[in-house]
């Protein structure tokens, strides 16, 4: 498995340079009155769709930026 | 043995003989030989024995396509003799042989093939089941290839890696590949050209046929010279490609020559586009006893003569199916090799006019519409049987070499790994791509082209196509169109020969579809009879294409034969999946250069000078202990009673500043970070979303919105990522700077620490001016400004000095000089570990793990429960499992006097139930007894509780001992020494 990702700072780079940060799941939920179930749903539950999804990636071997990109896990390609 | 003198196509330098040994016998080859050509030239005909039947095997292919000639070279097994270049002094041994390959002890197995039908390994010898292990070990001993010696060192020579970037990766350095590289290079693109042989030119390097007034090898040589001279074409020879991956990543390896600085180099080339011009290979003709030594491919005999100057045989029979085969036979005849006859599987009239005329000029018997149906002779070919494909009469000939193929087949492996869609083409009778992945182009003879002009033109078309794809600087659009028009005017793909196998196959003889796995035509039938009737299933069941040949030799034949046996049209046949690696790099190369990439602290040489024993800790080499005592008794005692110094430079050190710095700290730290004050260390910890302890350290405010903080050494590399990840939605304005490598640090610890520090600085470091947990900037020695933190990880009065890394060796010298009167000595990580454990301070990963939270290990006091606004990472999880039953808690243990000492990891049991384990335990001189830090279930975690430790002496043999639960703060529980 190998593909390239587009870092907003550095441009197209090999996936080796990045760390995966999971699906985009919205901002951290408000904690007042947050039930344990809601919390675990936000931290743990994921759907695994066979279609493009929004993801977080970290350019750890490069500029050190966290960015969002839309990628199709079926083809491993970014979708624009 | 005398050699031929083939002239300019020869790669062997007869003036440079090389001595080597085969089975201990001294032999001579020449510079430029491969191991196989040298052995053949020295008269060796039997190269080894086959996998299952132990049949004698000889030189069959010349490009590493079959495992017949895998040899053990200088003790390294499975070296491919066909492609390995000969070096002086090589010690070569055949494989899967007991004794001489001519008289192998297991040779009798050939007669027992009835016991080894297709897939026998899966359904025979399994009953009674108790006997299977016996059979299995016997089978494994008799079958197989090379043998590894567990004690041997195989990582010989330099193994390197290289990462390339290119606009175009051209795979194959034949005429098409070279033309593509030149066209792309002229368009201003950066080109990498990969050729697996040592020389550019492909098949044309050994063809002497006159074409447009000059021999083909000169034409190829001229093209190669232009490629070598082209500015933006980077040529890699001896560089087989192992696969093409997602978004055109091409991987492979380069085999070093004596002039290269490496033995083998793994490379990866990220290319925008790929031109595949991999050429063709012989398609084996499947006939009876087609594996006998003395049966070989057309290319093998031709190259032996033309490239290596080795006479392939005295009396040679040819059974071929295309013009190239005829050309080879004619060329060998010209070189003075006696050609017994030439059979062509095609009918008369299908031959090219030029070769046909050349054939007619010679007095060689020519049999169109015929093929060899059987090789005669056991250990060496002595003759053959020729048969008409229409059936009818057969005729027997004497010969000592039988050159046979069923025409050429394209090398589709690279296209297959690139995920191109392939289909059987009924015109060329080979697999052709019907759909190519984005940016992948095909050129050359693998598309079925046979005319040298067409092959070069297809390369140019691909080269300009690539340039168009990349948006290269084309000289003119017309310039790009011209080669396409030119190519259209030239001859297109030639018709192939669709012969599936030789006539009269399988009558009382073995006809091999796959030489590597000893897979016969009969095995294909058996596989179909068992319902495993497509190539993918037969591959798993009977092993076709599983061997080192991986698809290459067996692939197309297996698919065609299976379709034929099922009665389906041949175009429905689909070969088995080709799997990388296509070439075989050595495991040592894949393992990498093997050098240990680590960081050294600024004090590395100072510590080494004092006898430090270094161990890897994360990215760093750190001093584990000094001298030869791994239990570090003296180092520990010295810190407890006097003063010691620790190189703590790998400690994570950061600065965070900006308007939102405090918000970010509040998010990741569990405490209320608004209480961080200038000049004072605030101890706190980070959790993950599950409430597990991730990191701890101190935070010091240094100004408005400006903080200095430390993390554990292991987390230093992840901290920036962690902060940024957990604040990724907030759009906060803060800067985070990793100072870990910029600043070194020293920890002076022990009752005499202050007296040592007083000698280094004029600043007031008294207990009143510089109390416990204070942080000051002090000036040390000749004006080095250092942050000084008064902490107590090891449980004693201690001062940590943080200063620029380049000043730290100077500080070290000062400290050692000032402490000399007290007997100061360095201590290492093991001493630190014992000291902090006696004090009950945890190390993350030693006393914490996935199942325990911050509160479980007794650090819940720092968690600011009231704060819900800053959305602390881990707070909801801590809240959720606050009162959960059955959790593990951290406790201290005092092991009963005289009881068996536990070790790190010893289990805590309650009857038959495991209720926890010991994390760290040591026998302490300071305390006078054996203590331990343990994680145990909450119901056992109260002081005074008697618990049982279970020691497993040997598997199944358990001994229990007793320990008492107590507070983990064994040493100085009130912290008086820290504050003194």
PDB file of N, CA and C in Angstrom, chain B residues 170-258:
ATOM      1  N   UNK B 170      11.339   4.407 -16.633  1.00  0.00           N
ATOM      2  CA  UNK B 170      11.276   3.491 -17.763  1.00  0.00           C
ATOM      3  C   UNK B 170      11.790   2.145 -17.279  1.00  0.00           C
ATOM      4  N   UNK B 171      10.957   1.121 -17.424  1.00  0.00           N
ATOM      5  CA  UNK B 171      11.347  -0.204 -16.951  1.00  0.00           C
ATOM      6  C   UNK B 171      11.716  -1.048 -18.160  1.00  0.00           C
ATOM      7  N   UNK B 172      12.974  -1.371 -18.259  1.00  0.00           N
ATOM      8  CA  UNK B 172      13.452  -2.145 -19.398  1.00  0.00           C
ATOM      9  C   UNK B 172      14.352  -1.296 -20.263  1.00  0.00           C
ATOM     10  N   UNK B 173      15.600  -1.723 -20.418  1.00  0.00           N
ATOM     11  CA  UNK B 173      16.576  -0.954 -21.182  1.00  0.00           C
ATOM     12  C   UNK B 173      16.818  -1.526 -22.563  1.00  0.00           C
ATOM     13  N   UNK B 174      15.792  -2.131 -23.141  1.00  0.00           N
ATOM     14  CA  UNK B 174      15.887  -2.592 -24.521  1.00  0.00           C
ATOM     15  C   UNK B 174      15.687  -1.422 -25.462  1.00  0.00           C
ATOM     16  N   UNK B 175      15.600  -1.693 -26.768  1.00  0.00           N
ATOM     17  CA  UNK B 175      15.459  -0.594 -27.729  1.00  0.00           C
ATOM     18  C   UNK B 175      14.224   0.273 -27.456  1.00  0.00           C
ATOM     19  N   UNK B 176      13.106  -0.331 -27.081  1.00  0.00           N
ATOM     20  CA  UNK B 176      11.906   0.469 -26.836  1.00  0.00           C
ATOM     21  C   UNK B 176      12.087   1.350 -25.608  1.00  0.00           C
ATOM     22  N   UNK B 177      12.625   0.766 -24.539  1.00  0.00           N
ATOM     23  CA  UNK B 177      12.840   1.526 -23.315  1.00  0.00           C
ATOM     24  C   UNK B 177      13.811   2.672 -23.550  1.00  0.00           C
ATOM     25  N   UNK B 178      14.875   2.401 -24.308  1.00  0.00           N
ATOM     26  CA  UNK B 178      15.864   3.448 -24.572  1.00  0.00           C
ATOM     27  C   UNK B 178      15.244   4.563 -25.408  1.00  0.00           C
ATOM     28  N   UNK B 179      14.441   4.164 -26.426  1.00  0.00           N
ATOM     29  CA  UNK B 179      13.806   5.180 -27.270  1.00  0.00           C
ATOM     30  C   UNK B 179      12.843   6.027 -26.448  1.00  0.00           C
ATOM     31  N   UNK B 180      12.107   5.372 -25.530  1.00  0.00           N
ATOM     32  CA  UNK B 180      11.170   6.110 -24.674  1.00  0.00           C
ATOM     33  C   UNK B 180      11.924   7.070 -23.772  1.00  0.00           C
ATOM     34  N   UNK B 181      13.035   6.599 -23.192  1.00  0.00           N
ATOM     35  CA  UNK B 181      13.824   7.443 -22.289  1.00  0.00           C
ATOM     36  C   UNK B 181      14.373   8.659 -23.030  1.00  0.00           C
ATOM     37  N   UNK B 182      14.854   8.433 -24.262  1.00  0.00           N
ATOM     38  CA  UNK B 182      15.403   9.549 -25.032  1.00  0.00           C
ATOM     39  C   UNK B 182      14.307  10.565 -25.377  1.00  0.00           C
ATOM     40  N   UNK B 183      13.141  10.056 -25.805  1.00  0.00           N
ATOM     41  CA  UNK B 183      12.059  10.961 -26.192  1.00  0.00           C
ATOM     42  C   UNK B 183      11.584  11.764 -24.993  1.00  0.00           C
ATOM     43  N   UNK B 184      11.445  11.099 -23.850  1.00  0.00           N
ATOM     44  CA  UNK B 184      10.988  11.804 -22.649  1.00  0.00           C
ATOM     45  C   UNK B 184      12.057  12.781 -22.182  1.00  0.00           C
ATOM     46  N   UNK B 185      13.314  12.358 -22.260  1.00  0.00           N
ATOM     47  CA  UNK B 185      14.414  13.222 -21.847  1.00  0.00           C
ATOM     48  C   UNK B 185      14.514  14.468 -22.707  1.00  0.00           C
ATOM     49  N   UNK B 186      14.328  14.301 -24.009  1.00  0.00           N
ATOM     50  CA  UNK B 186      14.373  15.454 -24.917  1.00  0.00           C
ATOM     51  C   UNK B 186      13.252  16.435 -24.625  1.00  0.00           C
ATOM     52  N   UNK B 187      12.155  15.923 -24.068  1.00  0.00           N
ATOM     53  CA  UNK B 187      11.032  16.799 -23.739  1.00  0.00           C
ATOM     54  C   UNK B 187      11.235  17.507 -22.417  1.00  0.00           C
ATOM     55  N   UNK B 188      12.386  17.322 -21.815  1.00  0.00           N
ATOM     56  CA  UNK B 188      12.692  18.053 -20.588  1.00  0.00           C
ATOM     57  C   UNK B 188      12.279  17.333 -19.318  1.00  0.00           C
ATOM     58  N   UNK B 189      11.924  16.058 -19.407  1.00  0.00           N
ATOM     59  CA  UNK B 189      11.512  15.337 -18.206  1.00  0.00           C
ATOM     60  C   UNK B 189      12.717  14.654 -17.552  1.00  0.00           C
ATOM     61  N   UNK B 190      12.592  14.426 -16.245  1.00  0.00           N
ATOM     62  CA  UNK B 190      13.635  13.686 -15.527  1.00  0.00           C
ATOM     63  C   UNK B 190      13.314  12.202 -15.637  1.00  0.00           C
ATOM     64  N   UNK B 191      14.242  11.452 -16.210  1.00  0.00           N
ATOM     65  CA  UNK B 191      13.971  10.054 -16.519  1.00  0.00           C
ATOM     66  C   UNK B 191      14.886   9.140 -15.708  1.00  0.00           C
ATOM     67  N   UNK B 192      14.296   8.067 -15.132  1.00  0.00           N
ATOM     68  CA  UNK B 192      15.110   6.994 -14.567  1.00  0.00           C
ATOM     69  C   UNK B 192      14.861   5.754 -15.405  1.00  0.00           C
ATOM     70  N   UNK B 193      15.918   5.146 -15.906  1.00  0.00           N
ATOM     71  CA  UNK B 193      15.792   3.958 -16.745  1.00  0.00           C
ATOM     72  C   UNK B 193      16.361   2.760 -15.976  1.00  0.00           C
ATOM     73  N   UNK B 194      15.526   1.746 -15.771  1.00  0.00           N
ATOM     74  CA  UNK B 194      15.949   0.577 -14.996  1.00  0.00           C
ATOM     75  C   UNK B 194      16.111  -0.641 -15.907  1.00  0.00           C
ATOM     76  N   UNK B 195      17.285  -1.224 -15.867  1.00  0.00           N
ATOM     77  CA  UNK B 195      17.574  -2.395 -16.701  1.00  0.00           C
ATOM     78  C   UNK B 195      18.125  -3.481 -15.784  1.00  0.00           C
ATOM     79  N   UNK B 196      17.555  -4.692 -15.887  1.00  0.00           N
ATOM     80  CA  UNK B 196      17.998  -5.702 -14.921  1.00  0.00           C
ATOM     81  C   UNK B 196      19.328  -6.322 -15.319  1.00  0.00           C
ATOM     82  N   UNK B 197      19.649  -6.329 -16.622  1.00  0.00           N
ATOM     83  CA  UNK B 197      20.953  -6.870 -17.023  1.00  0.00           C
ATOM     84  C   UNK B 197      22.034  -5.806 -16.823  1.00  0.00           C
ATOM     85  N   UNK B 198      23.284  -6.231 -17.063  1.00  0.00           N
ATOM     86  CA  UNK B 198      24.391  -5.304 -16.844  1.00  0.00           C
ATOM     87  C   UNK B 198      24.604  -4.345 -17.997  1.00  0.00           C
ATOM     88  N   UNK B 199      23.828  -4.511 -19.067  1.00  0.00           N
ATOM     89  CA  UNK B 199      24.103  -3.747 -20.272  1.00  0.00           C
ATOM     90  C   UNK B 199      22.790  -3.345 -20.928  1.00  0.00           C
ATOM     91  N   UNK B 200      22.751  -2.169 -21.515  1.00  0.00           N
ATOM     92  CA  UNK B 200      21.550  -1.728 -22.215  1.00  0.00           C
ATOM     93  C   UNK B 200      21.441  -2.426 -23.567  1.00  0.00           C
ATOM     94  N   UNK B 201      20.234  -2.546 -24.070  1.00  0.00           N
ATOM     95  CA  UNK B 201      20.054  -3.079 -25.411  1.00  0.00           C
ATOM     96  C   UNK B 201      19.150  -4.289 -25.502  1.00  0.00           C
ATOM     97  N   UNK B 202      18.881  -4.903 -24.351  1.00  0.00           N
ATOM     98  CA  UNK B 202      17.965  -6.050 -24.340  1.00  0.00           C
ATOM     99  C   UNK B 202      18.445  -7.136 -25.274  1.00  0.00           C
ATOM    100  N   UNK B 203      17.458  -7.745 -25.919  1.00  0.00           N
ATOM    101  CA  UNK B 203      17.674  -8.847 -26.825  1.00  0.00           C
ATOM    102  C   UNK B 203      18.577  -8.486 -28.018  1.00  0.00           C
ATOM    103  N   UNK B 204      18.596  -7.192 -28.350  1.00  0.00           N
ATOM    104  CA  UNK B 204      19.376  -6.785 -29.521  1.00  0.00           C
ATOM    105  C   UNK B 204      20.868  -6.896 -29.268  1.00  0.00           C
ATOM    106  N   UNK B 205      21.277  -7.030 -28.009  1.00  0.00           N
ATOM    107  CA  UNK B 205      22.718  -7.066 -27.748  1.00  0.00           C
ATOM    108  C   UNK B 205      23.348  -8.342 -28.263  1.00  0.00           C
ATOM    109  N   UNK B 206      22.555  -9.394 -28.496  1.00  0.00           N
ATOM    110  CA  UNK B 206      23.189 -10.610 -29.011  1.00  0.00           C
ATOM    111  C   UNK B 206      22.670 -11.001 -30.396  1.00  0.00           C
ATOM    112  N   UNK B 207      21.887 -10.132 -31.023  1.00  0.00           N
ATOM    113  CA  UNK B 207      21.410 -10.451 -32.366  1.00  0.00           C
ATOM    114  C   UNK B 207      22.347  -9.813 -33.393  1.00  0.00           C
ATOM    115  N   UNK B 208      22.800 -10.600 -34.353  1.00  0.00           N
ATOM    116  CA  UNK B 208      23.785 -10.098 -35.314  1.00  0.00           C
ATOM    117  C   UNK B 208      23.160  -9.894 -36.690  1.00  0.00           C
ATOM    118  N   UNK B 209      21.868 -10.143 -36.789  1.00  0.00           N
ATOM    119  CA  UNK B 209      21.193 -10.036 -38.075  1.00  0.00           C
ATOM    120  C   UNK B 209      21.378  -8.631 -38.650  1.00  0.00           C
ATOM    121  N   UNK B 210      21.618  -8.570 -39.948  1.00  0.00           N
ATOM    122  CA  UNK B 210      21.768  -7.274 -40.604  1.00  0.00           C
ATOM    123  C   UNK B 210      20.413  -6.606 -40.716  1.00  0.00           C
ATOM    124  N   UNK B 211      20.365  -5.362 -40.346  1.00  0.00           N
ATOM    125  CA  UNK B 211      19.114  -4.638 -40.466  1.00  0.00           C
ATOM    126  C   UNK B 211      19.427  -3.222 -40.914  1.00  0.00           C
ATOM    127  N   UNK B 212      18.870  -2.831 -42.035  1.00  0.00           N
ATOM    128  CA  UNK B 212      19.121  -1.504 -42.613  1.00  0.00           C
ATOM    129  C   UNK B 212      20.613  -1.221 -42.654  1.00  0.00           C
ATOM    130  N   UNK B 213      21.384  -2.218 -43.071  1.00  0.00           N
ATOM    131  CA  UNK B 213      22.803  -2.003 -43.327  1.00  0.00           C
ATOM    132  C   UNK B 213      23.741  -2.182 -42.159  1.00  0.00           C
ATOM    133  N   UNK B 214      23.235  -2.471 -40.982  1.00  0.00           N
ATOM    134  CA  UNK B 214      24.165  -2.758 -39.890  1.00  0.00           C
ATOM    135  C   UNK B 214      23.583  -3.850 -39.001  1.00  0.00           C
ATOM    136  N   UNK B 215      24.450  -4.587 -38.294  1.00  0.00           N
ATOM    137  CA  UNK B 215      23.911  -5.629 -37.421  1.00  0.00           C
ATOM    138  C   UNK B 215      23.127  -5.012 -36.257  1.00  0.00           C
ATOM    139  N   UNK B 216      22.150  -5.772 -35.776  1.00  0.00           N
ATOM    140  CA  UNK B 216      21.260  -5.225 -34.738  1.00  0.00           C
ATOM    141  C   UNK B 216      22.005  -4.812 -33.475  1.00  0.00           C
ATOM    142  N   UNK B 217      23.048  -5.577 -33.102  1.00  0.00           N
ATOM    143  CA  UNK B 217      23.720  -5.226 -31.841  1.00  0.00           C
ATOM    144  C   UNK B 217      24.395  -3.869 -31.939  1.00  0.00           C
ATOM    145  N   UNK B 218      24.827  -3.486 -33.172  1.00  0.00           N
ATOM    146  CA  UNK B 218      25.459  -2.161 -33.314  1.00  0.00           C
ATOM    147  C   UNK B 218      24.402  -1.072 -33.224  1.00  0.00           C
ATOM    148  N   UNK B 219      23.237  -1.374 -33.798  1.00  0.00           N
ATOM    149  CA  UNK B 219      22.130  -0.427 -33.732  1.00  0.00           C
ATOM    150  C   UNK B 219      21.770  -0.160 -32.257  1.00  0.00           C
ATOM    151  N   UNK B 220      21.708  -1.261 -31.486  1.00  0.00           N
ATOM    152  CA  UNK B 220      21.391  -1.123 -30.059  1.00  0.00           C
ATOM    153  C   UNK B 220      22.514  -0.386 -29.332  1.00  0.00           C
ATOM    154  N   UNK B 221      23.752  -0.672 -29.723  1.00  0.00           N
ATOM    155  CA  UNK B 221      24.892  -0.021 -29.082  1.00  0.00           C
ATOM    156  C   UNK B 221      24.875   1.476 -29.304  1.00  0.00           C
ATOM    157  N   UNK B 222      24.499   1.876 -30.537  1.00  0.00           N
ATOM    158  CA  UNK B 222      24.453   3.306 -30.846  1.00  0.00           C
ATOM    159  C   UNK B 222      23.368   3.996 -30.027  1.00  0.00           C
ATOM    160  N   UNK B 223      22.231   3.311 -29.901  1.00  0.00           N
ATOM    161  CA  UNK B 223      21.124   3.867 -29.102  1.00  0.00           C
ATOM    162  C   UNK B 223      21.544   3.983 -27.629  1.00  0.00           C
ATOM    163  N   UNK B 224      22.238   2.946 -27.144  1.00  0.00           N
ATOM    164  CA  UNK B 224      22.684   2.947 -25.747  1.00  0.00           C
ATOM    165  C   UNK B 224      23.640   4.106 -25.495  1.00  0.00           C
ATOM    166  N   UNK B 225      24.521   4.381 -26.460  1.00  0.00           N
ATOM    167  CA  UNK B 225      25.477   5.483 -26.291  1.00  0.00           C
ATOM    168  C   UNK B 225      24.725   6.811 -26.196  1.00  0.00           C
ATOM    169  N   UNK B 226      23.649   6.966 -26.993  1.00  0.00           N
ATOM    170  CA  UNK B 226      22.863   8.208 -26.916  1.00  0.00           C
ATOM    171  C   UNK B 226      22.163   8.346 -25.572  1.00  0.00           C
ATOM    172  N   UNK B 227      21.681   7.193 -25.054  1.00  0.00           N
ATOM    173  CA  UNK B 227      20.999   7.231 -23.747  1.00  0.00           C
ATOM    174  C   UNK B 227      21.985   7.612 -22.653  1.00  0.00           C
ATOM    175  N   UNK B 228      23.172   6.998 -22.706  1.00  0.00           N
ATOM    176  CA  UNK B 228      24.193   7.291 -21.698  1.00  0.00           C
ATOM    177  C   UNK B 228      24.576   8.776 -21.728  1.00  0.00           C
ATOM    178  N   UNK B 229      24.544   9.362 -22.931  1.00  0.00           N
ATOM    179  CA  UNK B 229      24.970  10.753 -23.062  1.00  0.00           C
ATOM    180  C   UNK B 229      23.836  11.727 -22.744  1.00  0.00           C
ATOM    181  N   UNK B 230      22.604  11.250 -22.754  1.00  0.00           N
ATOM    182  CA  UNK B 230      21.472  12.162 -22.535  1.00  0.00           C
ATOM    183  C   UNK B 230      21.535  12.741 -21.130  1.00  0.00           C
ATOM    184  N   UNK B 231      21.270  14.061 -21.048  1.00  0.00           N
ATOM    185  CA  UNK B 231      21.520  14.763 -19.799  1.00  0.00           C
ATOM    186  C   UNK B 231      20.560  14.345 -18.677  1.00  0.00           C
ATOM    187  N   UNK B 232      19.272  14.327 -18.987  1.00  0.00           N
ATOM    188  CA  UNK B 232      18.346  14.032 -17.879  1.00  0.00           C
ATOM    189  C   UNK B 232      17.850  12.600 -17.858  1.00  0.00           C
ATOM    190  N   UNK B 233      18.632  11.687 -18.428  1.00  0.00           N
ATOM    191  CA  UNK B 233      18.292  10.270 -18.300  1.00  0.00           C
ATOM    192  C   UNK B 233      19.294   9.619 -17.346  1.00  0.00           C
ATOM    193  N   UNK B 234      18.768   9.079 -16.275  1.00  0.00           N
ATOM    194  CA  UNK B 234      19.584   8.420 -15.267  1.00  0.00           C
ATOM    195  C   UNK B 234      19.480   6.919 -15.513  1.00  0.00           C
ATOM    196  N   UNK B 235      20.586   6.272 -15.828  1.00  0.00           N
ATOM    197  CA  UNK B 235      20.523   4.850 -16.186  1.00  0.00           C
ATOM    198  C   UNK B 235      20.929   3.986 -14.994  1.00  0.00           C
ATOM    199  N   UNK B 236      20.104   3.000 -14.667  1.00  0.00           N
ATOM    200  CA  UNK B 236      20.408   2.050 -13.595  1.00  0.00           C
ATOM    201  C   UNK B 236      20.470   0.657 -14.204  1.00  0.00           C
ATOM    202  N   UNK B 237      21.670   0.096 -14.299  1.00  0.00           N
ATOM    203  CA  UNK B 237      21.763  -1.283 -14.797  1.00  0.00           C
ATOM    204  C   UNK B 237      21.892  -2.221 -13.601  1.00  0.00           C
ATOM    205  N   UNK B 238      21.797  -3.531 -13.877  1.00  0.00           N
ATOM    206  CA  UNK B 238      21.768  -4.555 -12.811  1.00  0.00           C
ATOM    207  C   UNK B 238      20.710  -4.210 -11.768  1.00  0.00           C
ATOM    208  N   UNK B 239      19.616  -3.637 -12.228  1.00  0.00           N
ATOM    209  CA  UNK B 239      18.588  -3.144 -11.304  1.00  0.00           C
ATOM    210  C   UNK B 239      17.216  -3.728 -11.649  1.00  0.00           C
ATOM    211  N   UNK B 240      16.944  -4.966 -11.220  1.00  0.00           N
ATOM    212  CA  UNK B 240      15.633  -5.551 -11.490  1.00  0.00           C
ATOM    213  C   UNK B 240      14.547  -4.818 -10.703  1.00  0.00           C
ATOM    214  N   UNK B 241      13.396  -4.685 -11.337  1.00  0.00           N
ATOM    215  CA  UNK B 241      12.246  -4.073 -10.667  1.00  0.00           C
ATOM    216  C   UNK B 241      11.500  -5.167  -9.920  1.00  0.00           C
ATOM    217  N   UNK B 242      11.095  -4.876  -8.680  1.00  0.00           N
ATOM    218  CA  UNK B 242      10.349  -5.877  -7.910  1.00  0.00           C
ATOM    219  C   UNK B 242       8.844  -5.655  -7.971  1.00  0.00           C
ATOM    220  N   UNK B 243       8.420  -4.442  -8.313  1.00  0.00           N
ATOM    221  CA  UNK B 243       6.979  -4.209  -8.417  1.00  0.00           C
ATOM    222  C   UNK B 243       6.673  -2.750  -8.684  1.00  0.00           C
ATOM    223  N   UNK B 244       5.457  -2.513  -9.167  1.00  0.00           N
ATOM    224  CA  UNK B 244       4.954  -1.145  -9.327  1.00  0.00           C
ATOM    225  C   UNK B 244       3.738  -1.035  -8.429  1.00  0.00           C
ATOM    226  N   UNK B 245       3.717  -0.016  -7.581  1.00  0.00           N
ATOM    227  CA  UNK B 245       2.706   0.093  -6.534  1.00  0.00           C
ATOM    228  C   UNK B 245       1.844   1.321  -6.765  1.00  0.00           C
ATOM    229  N   UNK B 246       1.018   1.613  -5.767  1.00  0.00           N
ATOM    230  CA  UNK B 246       0.062   2.710  -5.879  1.00  0.00           C
ATOM    231  C   UNK B 246       0.720   4.013  -6.294  1.00  0.00           C
ATOM    232  N   UNK B 247       0.023   4.769  -7.135  1.00  0.00           N
ATOM    233  CA  UNK B 247       0.511   6.049  -7.636  1.00  0.00           C
ATOM    234  C   UNK B 247       1.939   5.949  -8.167  1.00  0.00           C
ATOM    235  N   UNK B 248       2.196   4.854  -8.882  1.00  0.00           N
ATOM    236  CA  UNK B 248       3.440   4.690  -9.626  1.00  0.00           C
ATOM    237  C   UNK B 248       4.712   4.789  -8.780  1.00  0.00           C
ATOM    238  N   UNK B 249       4.688   4.094  -7.677  1.00  0.00           N
ATOM    239  CA  UNK B 249       5.937   3.894  -6.933  1.00  0.00           C
ATOM    240  C   UNK B 249       6.582   2.625  -7.491  1.00  0.00           C
ATOM    241  N   UNK B 250       7.773   2.778  -8.038  1.00  0.00           N
ATOM    242  CA  UNK B 250       8.474   1.631  -8.608  1.00  0.00           C
ATOM    243  C   UNK B 250       9.550   1.204  -7.616  1.00  0.00           C
ATOM    244  N   UNK B 251       9.569  -0.070  -7.257  1.00  0.00           N
ATOM    245  CA  UNK B 251      10.591  -0.541  -6.322  1.00  0.00           C
ATOM    246  C   UNK B 251      11.469  -1.580  -7.008  1.00  0.00           C
ATOM    247  N   UNK B 252      12.667  -1.714  -6.526  1.00  0.00           N
ATOM    248  CA  UNK B 252      13.583  -2.706  -7.074  1.00  0.00           C
ATOM    249  C   UNK B 252      14.870  -2.701  -6.283  1.00  0.00           C
ATOM    250  N   UNK B 253      15.865  -3.330  -6.851  1.00  0.00           N
ATOM    251  CA  UNK B 253      17.155  -3.352  -6.166  1.00  0.00           C
ATOM    252  C   UNK B 253      18.257  -3.339  -7.205  1.00  0.00           C
ATOM    253  N   UNK B 254      19.388  -2.842  -6.792  1.00  0.00           N
ATOM    254  CA  UNK B 254      20.547  -2.802  -7.677  1.00  0.00           C
ATOM    255  C   UNK B 254      21.609  -3.725  -7.104  1.00  0.00           C
ATOM    256  N   UNK B 255      22.184  -4.539  -7.969  1.00  0.00           N
ATOM    257  CA  UNK B 255      23.252  -5.437  -7.541  1.00  0.00           C
ATOM    258  C   UNK B 255      24.573  -4.740  -7.826  1.00  0.00           C
ATOM    259  N   UNK B 256      25.392  -4.614  -6.819  1.00  0.00           N
ATOM    260  CA  UNK B 256      26.635  -3.869  -6.977  1.00  0.00           C
ATOM    261  C   UNK B 256      27.717  -4.684  -7.678  1.00  0.00           C
ATOM    262  N   UNK B 257      28.537  -4.007  -8.435  1.00  0.00           N
ATOM    263  CA  UNK B 257      29.719  -4.651  -8.992  1.00  0.00           C
ATOM    264  C   UNK B 257      30.886  -4.336  -8.071  1.00  0.00           C
ATOM    265  N   UNK B 258      32.075  -4.748  -8.474  1.00  0.00           N
ATOM    266  CA  UNK B 258      33.229  -4.492  -7.612  1.00  0.00           C
ATOM    267  C   UNK B 258      33.494  -2.996  -7.459  1.00  0.00           C
TER     268      UNK B 258
END
